[in-house]
Short mmCIF file of N, CA and C and ligand atoms in Angstrom, two decimals:
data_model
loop_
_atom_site.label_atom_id
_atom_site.label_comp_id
_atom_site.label_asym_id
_atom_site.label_seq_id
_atom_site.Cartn_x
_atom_site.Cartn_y
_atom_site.Cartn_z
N UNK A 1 0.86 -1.20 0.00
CA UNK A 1 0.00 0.00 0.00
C UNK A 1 0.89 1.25 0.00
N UNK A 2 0.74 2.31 -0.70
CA UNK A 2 1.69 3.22 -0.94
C UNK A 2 1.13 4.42 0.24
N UNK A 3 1.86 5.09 0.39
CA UNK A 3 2.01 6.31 1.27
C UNK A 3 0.14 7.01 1.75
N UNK A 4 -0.22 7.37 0.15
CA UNK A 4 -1.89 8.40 -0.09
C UNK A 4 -2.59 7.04 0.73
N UNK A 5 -2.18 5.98 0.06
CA UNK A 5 -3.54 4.67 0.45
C UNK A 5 -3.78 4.54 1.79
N UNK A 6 -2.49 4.47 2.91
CA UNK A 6 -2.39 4.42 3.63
C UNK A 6 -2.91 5.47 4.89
N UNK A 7 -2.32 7.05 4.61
CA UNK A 7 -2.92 7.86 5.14
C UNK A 7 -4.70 7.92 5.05
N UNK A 8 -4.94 7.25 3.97
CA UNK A 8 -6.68 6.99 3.81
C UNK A 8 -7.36 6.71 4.66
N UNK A 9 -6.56 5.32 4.70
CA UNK A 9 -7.09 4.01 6.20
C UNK A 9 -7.27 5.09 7.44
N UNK A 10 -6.04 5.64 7.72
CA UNK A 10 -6.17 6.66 8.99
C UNK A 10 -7.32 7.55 9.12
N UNK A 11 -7.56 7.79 7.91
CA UNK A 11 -8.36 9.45 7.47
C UNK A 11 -9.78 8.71 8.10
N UNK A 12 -9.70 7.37 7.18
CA UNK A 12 -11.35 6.62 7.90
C UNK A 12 -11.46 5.93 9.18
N UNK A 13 -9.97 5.35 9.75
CA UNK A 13 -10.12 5.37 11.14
C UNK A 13 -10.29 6.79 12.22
N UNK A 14 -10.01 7.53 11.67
CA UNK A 14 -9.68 8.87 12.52
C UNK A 14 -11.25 9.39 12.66
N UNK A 15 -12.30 8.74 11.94
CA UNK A 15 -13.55 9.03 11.54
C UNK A 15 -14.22 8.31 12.92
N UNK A 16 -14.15 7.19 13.23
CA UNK A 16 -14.25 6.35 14.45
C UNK A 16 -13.90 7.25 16.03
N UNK A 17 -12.94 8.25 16.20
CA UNK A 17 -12.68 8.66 17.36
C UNK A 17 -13.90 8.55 18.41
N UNK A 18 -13.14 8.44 19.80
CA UNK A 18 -14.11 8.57 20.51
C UNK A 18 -13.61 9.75 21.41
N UNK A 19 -14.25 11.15 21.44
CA UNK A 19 -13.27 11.58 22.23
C UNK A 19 -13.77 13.13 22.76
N UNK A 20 -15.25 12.63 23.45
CA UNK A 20 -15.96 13.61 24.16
C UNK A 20 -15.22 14.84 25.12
N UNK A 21 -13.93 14.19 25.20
CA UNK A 21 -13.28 15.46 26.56
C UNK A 21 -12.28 16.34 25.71
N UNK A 22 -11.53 16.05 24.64
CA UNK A 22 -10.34 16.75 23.74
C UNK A 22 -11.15 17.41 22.43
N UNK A 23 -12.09 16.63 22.23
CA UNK A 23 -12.24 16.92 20.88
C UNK A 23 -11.48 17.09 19.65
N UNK A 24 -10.13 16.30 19.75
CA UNK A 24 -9.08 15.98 18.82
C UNK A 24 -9.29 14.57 18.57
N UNK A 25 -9.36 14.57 17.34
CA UNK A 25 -9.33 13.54 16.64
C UNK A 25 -8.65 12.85 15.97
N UNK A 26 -7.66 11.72 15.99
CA UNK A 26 -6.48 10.65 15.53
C UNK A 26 -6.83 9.48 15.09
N UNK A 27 -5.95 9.45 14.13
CA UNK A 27 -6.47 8.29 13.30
C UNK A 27 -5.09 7.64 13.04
N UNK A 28 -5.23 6.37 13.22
CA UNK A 28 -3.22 5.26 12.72
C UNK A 28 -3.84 4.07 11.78
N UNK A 29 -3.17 4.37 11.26
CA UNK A 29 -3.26 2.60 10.07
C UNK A 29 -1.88 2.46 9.76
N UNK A 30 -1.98 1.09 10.44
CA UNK A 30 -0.39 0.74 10.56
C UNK A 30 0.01 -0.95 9.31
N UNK A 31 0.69 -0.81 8.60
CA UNK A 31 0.94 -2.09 7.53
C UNK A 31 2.01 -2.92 8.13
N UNK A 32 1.72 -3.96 7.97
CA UNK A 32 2.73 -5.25 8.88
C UNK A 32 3.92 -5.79 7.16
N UNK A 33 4.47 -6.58 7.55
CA UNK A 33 5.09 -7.33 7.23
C UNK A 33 4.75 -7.96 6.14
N UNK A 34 3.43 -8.04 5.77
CA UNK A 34 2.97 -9.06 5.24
C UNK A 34 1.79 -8.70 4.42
N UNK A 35 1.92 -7.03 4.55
CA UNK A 35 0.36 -6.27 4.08
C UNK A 35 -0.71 -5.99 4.48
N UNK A 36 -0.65 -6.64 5.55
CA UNK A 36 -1.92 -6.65 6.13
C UNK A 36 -1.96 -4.99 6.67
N UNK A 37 -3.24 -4.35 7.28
CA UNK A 37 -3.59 -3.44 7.64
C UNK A 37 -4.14 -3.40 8.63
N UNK A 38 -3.90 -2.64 9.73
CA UNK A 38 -4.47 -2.33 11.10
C UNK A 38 -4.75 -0.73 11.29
N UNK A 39 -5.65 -0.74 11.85
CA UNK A 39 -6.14 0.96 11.88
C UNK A 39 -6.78 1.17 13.58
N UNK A 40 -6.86 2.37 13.84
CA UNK A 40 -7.37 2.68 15.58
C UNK A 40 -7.40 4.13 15.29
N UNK A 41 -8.24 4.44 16.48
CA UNK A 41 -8.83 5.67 16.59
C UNK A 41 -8.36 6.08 18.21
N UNK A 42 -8.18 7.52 18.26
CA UNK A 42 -8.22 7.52 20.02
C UNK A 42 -9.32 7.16 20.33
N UNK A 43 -9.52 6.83 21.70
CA UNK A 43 -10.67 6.47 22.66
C UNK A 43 -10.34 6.85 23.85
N UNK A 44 -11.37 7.89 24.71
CA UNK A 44 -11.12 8.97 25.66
C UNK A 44 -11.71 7.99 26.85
N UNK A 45 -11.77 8.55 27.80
CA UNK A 45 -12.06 8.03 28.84
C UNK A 45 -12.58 8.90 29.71
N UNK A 46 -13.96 8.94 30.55
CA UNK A 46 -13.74 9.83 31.45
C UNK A 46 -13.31 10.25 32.82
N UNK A 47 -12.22 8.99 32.92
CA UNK A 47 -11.23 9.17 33.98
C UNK A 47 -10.00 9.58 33.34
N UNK A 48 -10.12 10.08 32.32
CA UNK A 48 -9.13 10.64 31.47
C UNK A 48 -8.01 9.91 31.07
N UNK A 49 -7.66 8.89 32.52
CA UNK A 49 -5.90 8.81 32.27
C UNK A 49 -5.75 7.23 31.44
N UNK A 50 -7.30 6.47 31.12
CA UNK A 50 -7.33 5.59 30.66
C UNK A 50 -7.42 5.91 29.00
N UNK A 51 -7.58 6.71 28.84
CA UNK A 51 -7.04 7.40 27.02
C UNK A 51 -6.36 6.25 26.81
N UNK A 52 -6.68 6.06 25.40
CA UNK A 52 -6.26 5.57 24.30
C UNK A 52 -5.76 5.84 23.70
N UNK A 53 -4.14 6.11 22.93
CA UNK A 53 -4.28 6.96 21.89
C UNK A 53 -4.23 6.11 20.27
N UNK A 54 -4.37 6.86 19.53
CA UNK A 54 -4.77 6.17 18.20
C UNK A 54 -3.97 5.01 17.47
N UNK A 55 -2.60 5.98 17.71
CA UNK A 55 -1.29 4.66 17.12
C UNK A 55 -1.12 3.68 18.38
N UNK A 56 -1.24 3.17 19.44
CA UNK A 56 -1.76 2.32 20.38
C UNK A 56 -2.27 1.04 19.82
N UNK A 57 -3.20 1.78 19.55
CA UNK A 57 -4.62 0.95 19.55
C UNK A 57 -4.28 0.45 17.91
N UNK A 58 -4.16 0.81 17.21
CA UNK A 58 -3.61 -0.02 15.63
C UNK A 58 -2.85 -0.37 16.10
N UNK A 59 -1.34 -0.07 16.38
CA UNK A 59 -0.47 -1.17 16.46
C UNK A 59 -0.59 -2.30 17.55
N UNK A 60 -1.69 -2.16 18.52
CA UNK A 60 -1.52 -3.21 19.83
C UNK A 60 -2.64 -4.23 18.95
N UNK A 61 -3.26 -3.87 18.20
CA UNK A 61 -4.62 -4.95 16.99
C UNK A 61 -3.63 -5.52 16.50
N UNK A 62 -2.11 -4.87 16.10
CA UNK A 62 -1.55 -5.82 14.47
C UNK A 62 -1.26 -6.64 15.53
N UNK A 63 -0.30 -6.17 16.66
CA UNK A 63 0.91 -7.45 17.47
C UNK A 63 -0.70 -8.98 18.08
N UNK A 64 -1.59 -8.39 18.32
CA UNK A 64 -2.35 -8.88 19.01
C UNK A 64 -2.94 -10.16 17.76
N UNK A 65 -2.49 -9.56 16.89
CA UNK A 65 -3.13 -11.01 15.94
C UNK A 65 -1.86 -11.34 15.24
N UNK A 66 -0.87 -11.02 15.82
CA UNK A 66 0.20 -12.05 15.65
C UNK A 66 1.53 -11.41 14.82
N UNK A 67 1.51 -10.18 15.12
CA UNK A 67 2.21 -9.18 14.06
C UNK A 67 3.29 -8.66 14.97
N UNK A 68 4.99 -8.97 14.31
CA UNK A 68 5.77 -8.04 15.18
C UNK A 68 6.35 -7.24 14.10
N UNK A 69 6.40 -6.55 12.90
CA UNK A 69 7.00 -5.97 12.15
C UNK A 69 5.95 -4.66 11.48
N UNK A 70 6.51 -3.86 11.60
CA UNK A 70 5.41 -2.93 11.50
C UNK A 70 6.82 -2.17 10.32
N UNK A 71 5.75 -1.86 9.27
CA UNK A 71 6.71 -1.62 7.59
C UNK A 71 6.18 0.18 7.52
N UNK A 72 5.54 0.43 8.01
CA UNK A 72 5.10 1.64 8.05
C UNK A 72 4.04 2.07 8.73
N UNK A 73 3.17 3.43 8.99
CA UNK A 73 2.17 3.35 10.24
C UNK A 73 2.35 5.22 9.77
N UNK A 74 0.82 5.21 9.27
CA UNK A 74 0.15 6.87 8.72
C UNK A 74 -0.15 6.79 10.19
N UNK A 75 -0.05 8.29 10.35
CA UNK A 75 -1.17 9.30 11.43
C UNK A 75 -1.59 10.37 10.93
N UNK A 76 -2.73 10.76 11.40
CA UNK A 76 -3.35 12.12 11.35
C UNK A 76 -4.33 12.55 12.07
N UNK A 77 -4.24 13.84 12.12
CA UNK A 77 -4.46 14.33 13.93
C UNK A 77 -5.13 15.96 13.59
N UNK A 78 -6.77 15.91 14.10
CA UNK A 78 -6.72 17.37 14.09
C UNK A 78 -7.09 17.86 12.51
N UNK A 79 -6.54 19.45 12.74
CA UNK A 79 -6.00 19.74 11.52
C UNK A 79 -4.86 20.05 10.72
N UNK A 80 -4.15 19.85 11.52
CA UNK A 80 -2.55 19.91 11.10
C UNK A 80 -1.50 18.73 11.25
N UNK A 81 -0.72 18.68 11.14
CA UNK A 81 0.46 17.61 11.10
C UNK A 81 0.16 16.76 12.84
N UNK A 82 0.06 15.93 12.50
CA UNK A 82 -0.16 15.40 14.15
C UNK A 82 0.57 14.56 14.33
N UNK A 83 1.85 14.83 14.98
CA UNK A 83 2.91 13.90 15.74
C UNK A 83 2.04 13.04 16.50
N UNK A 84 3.34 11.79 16.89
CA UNK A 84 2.44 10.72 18.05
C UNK A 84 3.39 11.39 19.63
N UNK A 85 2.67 11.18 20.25
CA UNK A 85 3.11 11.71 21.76
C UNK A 85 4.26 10.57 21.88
N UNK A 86 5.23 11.03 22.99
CA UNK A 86 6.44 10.42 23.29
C UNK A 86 6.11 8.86 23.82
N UNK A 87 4.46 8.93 24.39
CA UNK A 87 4.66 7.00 24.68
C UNK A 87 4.54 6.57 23.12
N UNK A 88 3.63 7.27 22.50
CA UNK A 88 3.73 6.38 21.16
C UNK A 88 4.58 5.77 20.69
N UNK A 89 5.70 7.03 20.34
CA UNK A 89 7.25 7.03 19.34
C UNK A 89 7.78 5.46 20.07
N UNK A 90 7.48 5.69 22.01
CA UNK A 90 8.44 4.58 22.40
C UNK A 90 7.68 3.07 21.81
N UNK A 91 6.40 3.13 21.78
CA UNK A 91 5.47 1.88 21.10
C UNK A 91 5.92 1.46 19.57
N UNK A 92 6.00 2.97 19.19
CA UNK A 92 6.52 2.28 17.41
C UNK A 92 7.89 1.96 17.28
N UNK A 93 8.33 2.08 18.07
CA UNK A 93 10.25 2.13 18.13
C UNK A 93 10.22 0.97 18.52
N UNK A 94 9.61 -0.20 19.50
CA UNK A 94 9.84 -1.62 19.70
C UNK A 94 9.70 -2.15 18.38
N UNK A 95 8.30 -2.15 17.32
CA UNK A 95 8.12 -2.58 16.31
C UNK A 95 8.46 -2.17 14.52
N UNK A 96 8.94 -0.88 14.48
CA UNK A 96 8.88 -0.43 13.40
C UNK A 96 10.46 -0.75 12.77
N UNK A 97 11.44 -0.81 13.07
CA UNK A 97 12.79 -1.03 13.10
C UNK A 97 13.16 -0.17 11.98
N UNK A 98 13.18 -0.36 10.48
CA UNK A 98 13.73 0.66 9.45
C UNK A 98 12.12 1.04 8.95
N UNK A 99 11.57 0.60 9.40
CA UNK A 99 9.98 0.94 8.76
C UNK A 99 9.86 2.76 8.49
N UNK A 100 9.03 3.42 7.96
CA UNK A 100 8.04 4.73 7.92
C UNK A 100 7.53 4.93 8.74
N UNK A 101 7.67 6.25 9.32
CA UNK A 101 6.48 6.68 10.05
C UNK A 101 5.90 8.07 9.54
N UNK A 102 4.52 8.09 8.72
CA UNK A 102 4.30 8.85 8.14
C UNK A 102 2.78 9.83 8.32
N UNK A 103 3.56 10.71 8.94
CA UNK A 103 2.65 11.79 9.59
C UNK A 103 1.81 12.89 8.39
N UNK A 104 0.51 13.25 8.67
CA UNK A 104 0.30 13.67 7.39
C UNK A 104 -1.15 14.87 7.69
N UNK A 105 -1.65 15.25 7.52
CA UNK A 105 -2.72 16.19 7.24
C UNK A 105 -3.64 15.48 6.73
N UNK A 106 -3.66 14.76 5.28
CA UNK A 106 -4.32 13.80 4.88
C UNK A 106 -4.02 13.00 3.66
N UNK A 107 -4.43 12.24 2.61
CA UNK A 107 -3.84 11.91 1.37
C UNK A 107 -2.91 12.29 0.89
N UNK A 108 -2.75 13.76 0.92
CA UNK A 108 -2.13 14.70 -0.05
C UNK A 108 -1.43 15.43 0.57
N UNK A 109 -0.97 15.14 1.64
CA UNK A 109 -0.09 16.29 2.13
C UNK A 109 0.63 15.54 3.38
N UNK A 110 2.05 14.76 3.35
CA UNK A 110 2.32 14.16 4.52
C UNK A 110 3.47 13.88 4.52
N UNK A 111 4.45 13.80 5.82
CA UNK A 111 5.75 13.99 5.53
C UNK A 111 6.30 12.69 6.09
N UNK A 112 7.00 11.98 5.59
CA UNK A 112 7.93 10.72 5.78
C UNK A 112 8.97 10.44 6.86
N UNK A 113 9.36 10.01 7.68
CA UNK A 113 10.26 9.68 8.72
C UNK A 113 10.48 8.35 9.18
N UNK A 114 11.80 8.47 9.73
CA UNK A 114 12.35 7.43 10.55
C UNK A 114 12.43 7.15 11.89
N UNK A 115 12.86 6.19 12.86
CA UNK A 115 12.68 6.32 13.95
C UNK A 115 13.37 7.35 14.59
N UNK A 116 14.48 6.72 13.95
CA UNK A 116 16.00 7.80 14.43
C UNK A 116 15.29 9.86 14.52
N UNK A 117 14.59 9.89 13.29
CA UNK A 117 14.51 11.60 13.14
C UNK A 117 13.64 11.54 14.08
N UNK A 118 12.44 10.86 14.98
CA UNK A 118 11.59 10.78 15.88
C UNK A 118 11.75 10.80 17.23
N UNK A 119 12.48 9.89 17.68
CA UNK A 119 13.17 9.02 18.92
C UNK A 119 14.39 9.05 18.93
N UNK A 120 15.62 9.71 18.45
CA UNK A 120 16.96 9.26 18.43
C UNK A 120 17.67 9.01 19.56
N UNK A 121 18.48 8.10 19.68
CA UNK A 121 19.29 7.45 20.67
C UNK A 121 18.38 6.90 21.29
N UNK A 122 17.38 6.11 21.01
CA UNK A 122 16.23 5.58 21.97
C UNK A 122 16.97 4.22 22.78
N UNK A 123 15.83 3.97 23.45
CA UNK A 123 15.96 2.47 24.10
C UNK A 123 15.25 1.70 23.53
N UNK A 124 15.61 0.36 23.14
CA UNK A 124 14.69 -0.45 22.30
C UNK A 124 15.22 -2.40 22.79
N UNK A 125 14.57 -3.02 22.40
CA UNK A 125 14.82 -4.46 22.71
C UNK A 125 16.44 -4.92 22.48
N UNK A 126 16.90 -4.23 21.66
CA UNK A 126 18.55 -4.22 21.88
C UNK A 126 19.19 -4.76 22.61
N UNK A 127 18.78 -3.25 23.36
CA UNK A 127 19.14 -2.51 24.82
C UNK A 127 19.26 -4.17 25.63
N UNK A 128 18.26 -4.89 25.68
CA UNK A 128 17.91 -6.27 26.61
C UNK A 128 18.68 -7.20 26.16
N UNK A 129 19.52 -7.69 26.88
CA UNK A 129 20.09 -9.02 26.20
C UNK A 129 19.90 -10.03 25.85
N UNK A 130 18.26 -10.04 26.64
CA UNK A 130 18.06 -11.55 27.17
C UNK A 130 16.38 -11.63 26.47
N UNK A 131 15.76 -10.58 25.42
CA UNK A 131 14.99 -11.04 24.92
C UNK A 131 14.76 -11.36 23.49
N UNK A 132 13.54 -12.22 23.15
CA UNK A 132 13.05 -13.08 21.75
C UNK A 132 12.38 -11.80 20.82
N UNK A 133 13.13 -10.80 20.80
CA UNK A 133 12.43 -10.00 19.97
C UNK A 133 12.82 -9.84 18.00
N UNK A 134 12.41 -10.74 17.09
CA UNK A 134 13.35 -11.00 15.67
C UNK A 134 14.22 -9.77 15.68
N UNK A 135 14.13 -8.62 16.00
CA UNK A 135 15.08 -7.60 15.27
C UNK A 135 16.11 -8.05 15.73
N UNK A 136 16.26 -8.61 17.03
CA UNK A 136 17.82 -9.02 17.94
C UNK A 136 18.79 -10.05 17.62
N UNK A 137 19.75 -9.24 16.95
CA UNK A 137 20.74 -10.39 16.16
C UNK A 137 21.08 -11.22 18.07
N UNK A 138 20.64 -12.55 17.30
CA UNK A 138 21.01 -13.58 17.84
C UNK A 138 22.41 -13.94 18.63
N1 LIG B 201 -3.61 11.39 21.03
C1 LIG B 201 -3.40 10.36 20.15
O1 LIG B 201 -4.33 9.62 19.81
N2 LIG B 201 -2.16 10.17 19.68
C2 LIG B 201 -1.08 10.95 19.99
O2 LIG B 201 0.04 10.62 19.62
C3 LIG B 201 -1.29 12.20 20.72
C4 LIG B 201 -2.56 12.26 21.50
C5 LIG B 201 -4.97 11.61 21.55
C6 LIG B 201 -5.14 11.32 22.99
C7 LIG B 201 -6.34 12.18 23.34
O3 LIG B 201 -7.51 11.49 23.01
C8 LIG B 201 -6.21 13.37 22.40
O4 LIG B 201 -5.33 12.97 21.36
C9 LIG B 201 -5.67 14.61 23.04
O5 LIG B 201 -4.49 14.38 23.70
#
């Protein structure tokens, strides 16, 4: 799925929000390994701190049906460029490894990145010596 197709998925997950207390609206469609497609919406809470946020909730659907490689992952937020908040970056940084992360306005207007320009010098499964995560040379 190319870059526009992708930000789509978001554009129509971002349509799903649930989010009576912000009234910001996020949308993630995240592509695995294998093509497949996962999408999420925020979902608010009104104890607030149980928020959802959008790239979450797509990428915790892909791993949850059996997905650890995440090849790229649209967001869009609002009306302008909508970064993922710092737990996100650390959520897509376990799974995305050289993948895209491609932030966008909508179809037609969205800018391309890496983990590194996002998260640099992060902590990641590496870091652990002792876990089964594929990116971890053996
Ligand atoms: N939100 C996301 O869905 N993703 C982010 O990366 C930033 C924040 C949501 C959480 C909350 O529902 C609303 O945006 C305002 O913070």
């Amino acid at each position: 799925m190319d870059h526009s197709e992708l930000m789509r998925a978001a554009v129509a997950a971002q349509k799903m929000a649930y989010i009576p207390y912000s009234g910001y609206p996020v949308g993630a469609a995240v592509e695995t390994e294998d093509g497949s497609i996962y999408t999420g919406c925020n979902i608010e809470n009104a104890a607030y701190s149980p928020t959802a946020c959008a790239e979450r909730v797509a990428i915790f659907k892909a791993v949850s049906e059996g997905h650890r490689k995440i090849e790229r992952i649209a967001i869009v937020a609002g009306d302008n460029f909508g970064y993922p908040c710092g737990v996100c970056r650390q959520v897509i940084r376990e799974f995305i490894g050289d993948g895209e992360i491609v932030v966008g306005r909508g179809p037609e207007e969205y800018r391309v990145y890496h983990m590194e320009d996002l998260l640099p010098h992060s902590f990641g499964p590496e870091d652990l010596g002792h876990c089964d995560h594929p990116e971890v040379e053996k």
